[in-house]
């Protein structure tokens, strides 16, 4: 009985054509917000506490300061991060996750765990 049920399920699945997205699906929209080189890494490194630009740059290692500045600007526009002036002479700012940015951490933690589990 289980074999005939499985065959029946496979036939039904094969007969239904995949749904085509007329507009970006939720996964695509999410990737537009979180995707792009260095965005996820920036979110990950800001998860525990706000950081100054140079500290964040040092932690990211391979990213140029120009790239980090561009990503932070895009992430601020998307509402993922915010910045705050902490000194005026010399000017110093810290970057922190917004509540919206914190809401993305579950996705990154799942991705982290998946990579560790599968040796990726």
Coordinates of C-alpha atoms in Angstrom, one line a residue, residues 18-119:
X18 CA 5.7 24.6 -11.2
X19 CA 4.3 28.0 -10.4
X20 CA 5.9 30.8 -12.2
X21 CA 6.5 34.0 -10.3
X22 CA 5.0 37.1 -12.0
X23 CA 6.9 39.3 -9.6
X24 CA 9.8 38.6 -7.3
X25 CA 8.9 35.9 -4.8
X26 CA 9.5 36.4 -1.1
X27 CA 12.9 34.6 -1.3
X28 CA 14.0 36.9 -4.1
X29 CA 12.8 40.0 -2.2
X30 CA 14.6 38.8 0.9
X31 CA 17.8 38.2 -1.0
X32 CA 17.6 41.8 -2.4
X33 CA 17.6 43.1 1.2
X34 CA 20.1 40.7 2.7
X35 CA 22.1 39.5 -0.3
X36 CA 25.0 41.1 -1.9
X37 CA 28.6 40.7 -1.0
X38 CA 29.3 41.5 2.7
X39 CA 25.8 42.4 3.8
X40 CA 25.2 39.2 5.7
X41 CA 28.7 39.4 7.2
X42 CA 28.1 42.9 8.4
X43 CA 24.8 41.9 10.0
X44 CA 26.6 38.9 11.7
X45 CA 29.4 41.1 13.1
X46 CA 26.9 43.7 14.5
X47 CA 24.7 41.1 16.2
X48 CA 26.2 41.4 19.7
X49 CA 26.9 45.1 19.9
X50 CA 27.4 48.3 18.0
X51 CA 30.8 48.8 16.4
X52 CA 32.9 51.6 15.1
X53 CA 33.6 51.6 11.4
X54 CA 37.3 50.6 11.8
X55 CA 36.5 47.8 14.2
X56 CA 33.9 46.4 11.8
X57 CA 36.4 46.8 8.9
X58 CA 39.0 44.9 10.7
X59 CA 36.6 42.1 11.6
X60 CA 35.5 41.7 8.0
X61 CA 39.1 41.3 6.8
X62 CA 38.8 41.0 3.0
X63 CA 36.4 43.8 2.4
X64 CA 37.7 47.2 1.3
X65 CA 36.6 50.2 3.4
X66 CA 34.9 51.6 0.3
X67 CA 32.9 48.4 0.0
X68 CA 31.9 48.4 3.6
X69 CA 30.9 52.0 3.5
X70 CA 28.7 51.4 0.4
X71 CA 27.1 48.3 2.0
X72 CA 26.4 50.2 5.3
X73 CA 24.8 53.0 3.4
X74 CA 22.5 50.5 1.5
X75 CA 21.7 48.7 4.7
X76 CA 20.8 52.0 6.5
X77 CA 18.5 52.8 3.6
X78 CA 16.9 49.4 3.9
X79 CA 16.4 50.0 7.7
X80 CA 18.8 47.2 8.8
X81 CA 21.4 49.3 10.5
X82 CA 21.6 52.7 12.1
X83 CA 24.5 54.9 13.0
X84 CA 25.2 57.3 15.9
X85 CA 27.8 59.9 16.4
X86 CA 29.8 59.1 19.6
X87 CA 32.5 61.9 19.3
X88 CA 32.9 65.1 17.3
X89 CA 36.7 65.7 17.5
X90 CA 37.7 63.5 15.7
X91 CA 34.3 62.4 14.3
X92 CA 33.5 58.9 15.3
X93 CA 30.3 56.9 14.7
X94 CA 29.1 53.5 15.7
X95 CA 26.9 51.2 13.6
X96 CA 24.2 49.0 15.2
X97 CA 21.4 46.8 14.1
X98 CA 17.9 48.1 14.1
X99 CA 15.1 46.0 15.4
X100 CA 14.5 45.1 11.7
X101 CA 18.2 44.1 11.4
X102 CA 17.9 42.0 14.5
X103 CA 14.9 40.2 13.0
X104 CA 17.2 38.8 10.2
X105 CA 19.6 37.1 12.6
X106 CA 17.6 33.9 12.8
X107 CA 18.1 33.4 9.1
X108 CA 21.8 33.9 9.5
X109 CA 22.0 31.6 12.5
X110 CA 20.2 28.9 10.5
X111 CA 22.6 29.4 7.6
X112 CA 25.6 29.3 10.0
X113 CA 24.4 26.0 11.6
X114 CA 23.7 24.5 8.1
X115 CA 27.2 25.3 6.9
X116 CA 28.8 23.9 10.1
X117 CA 26.7 20.7 9.9
X118 CA 27.5 20.1 6.3
X119 CA 31.1 21.3 6.2

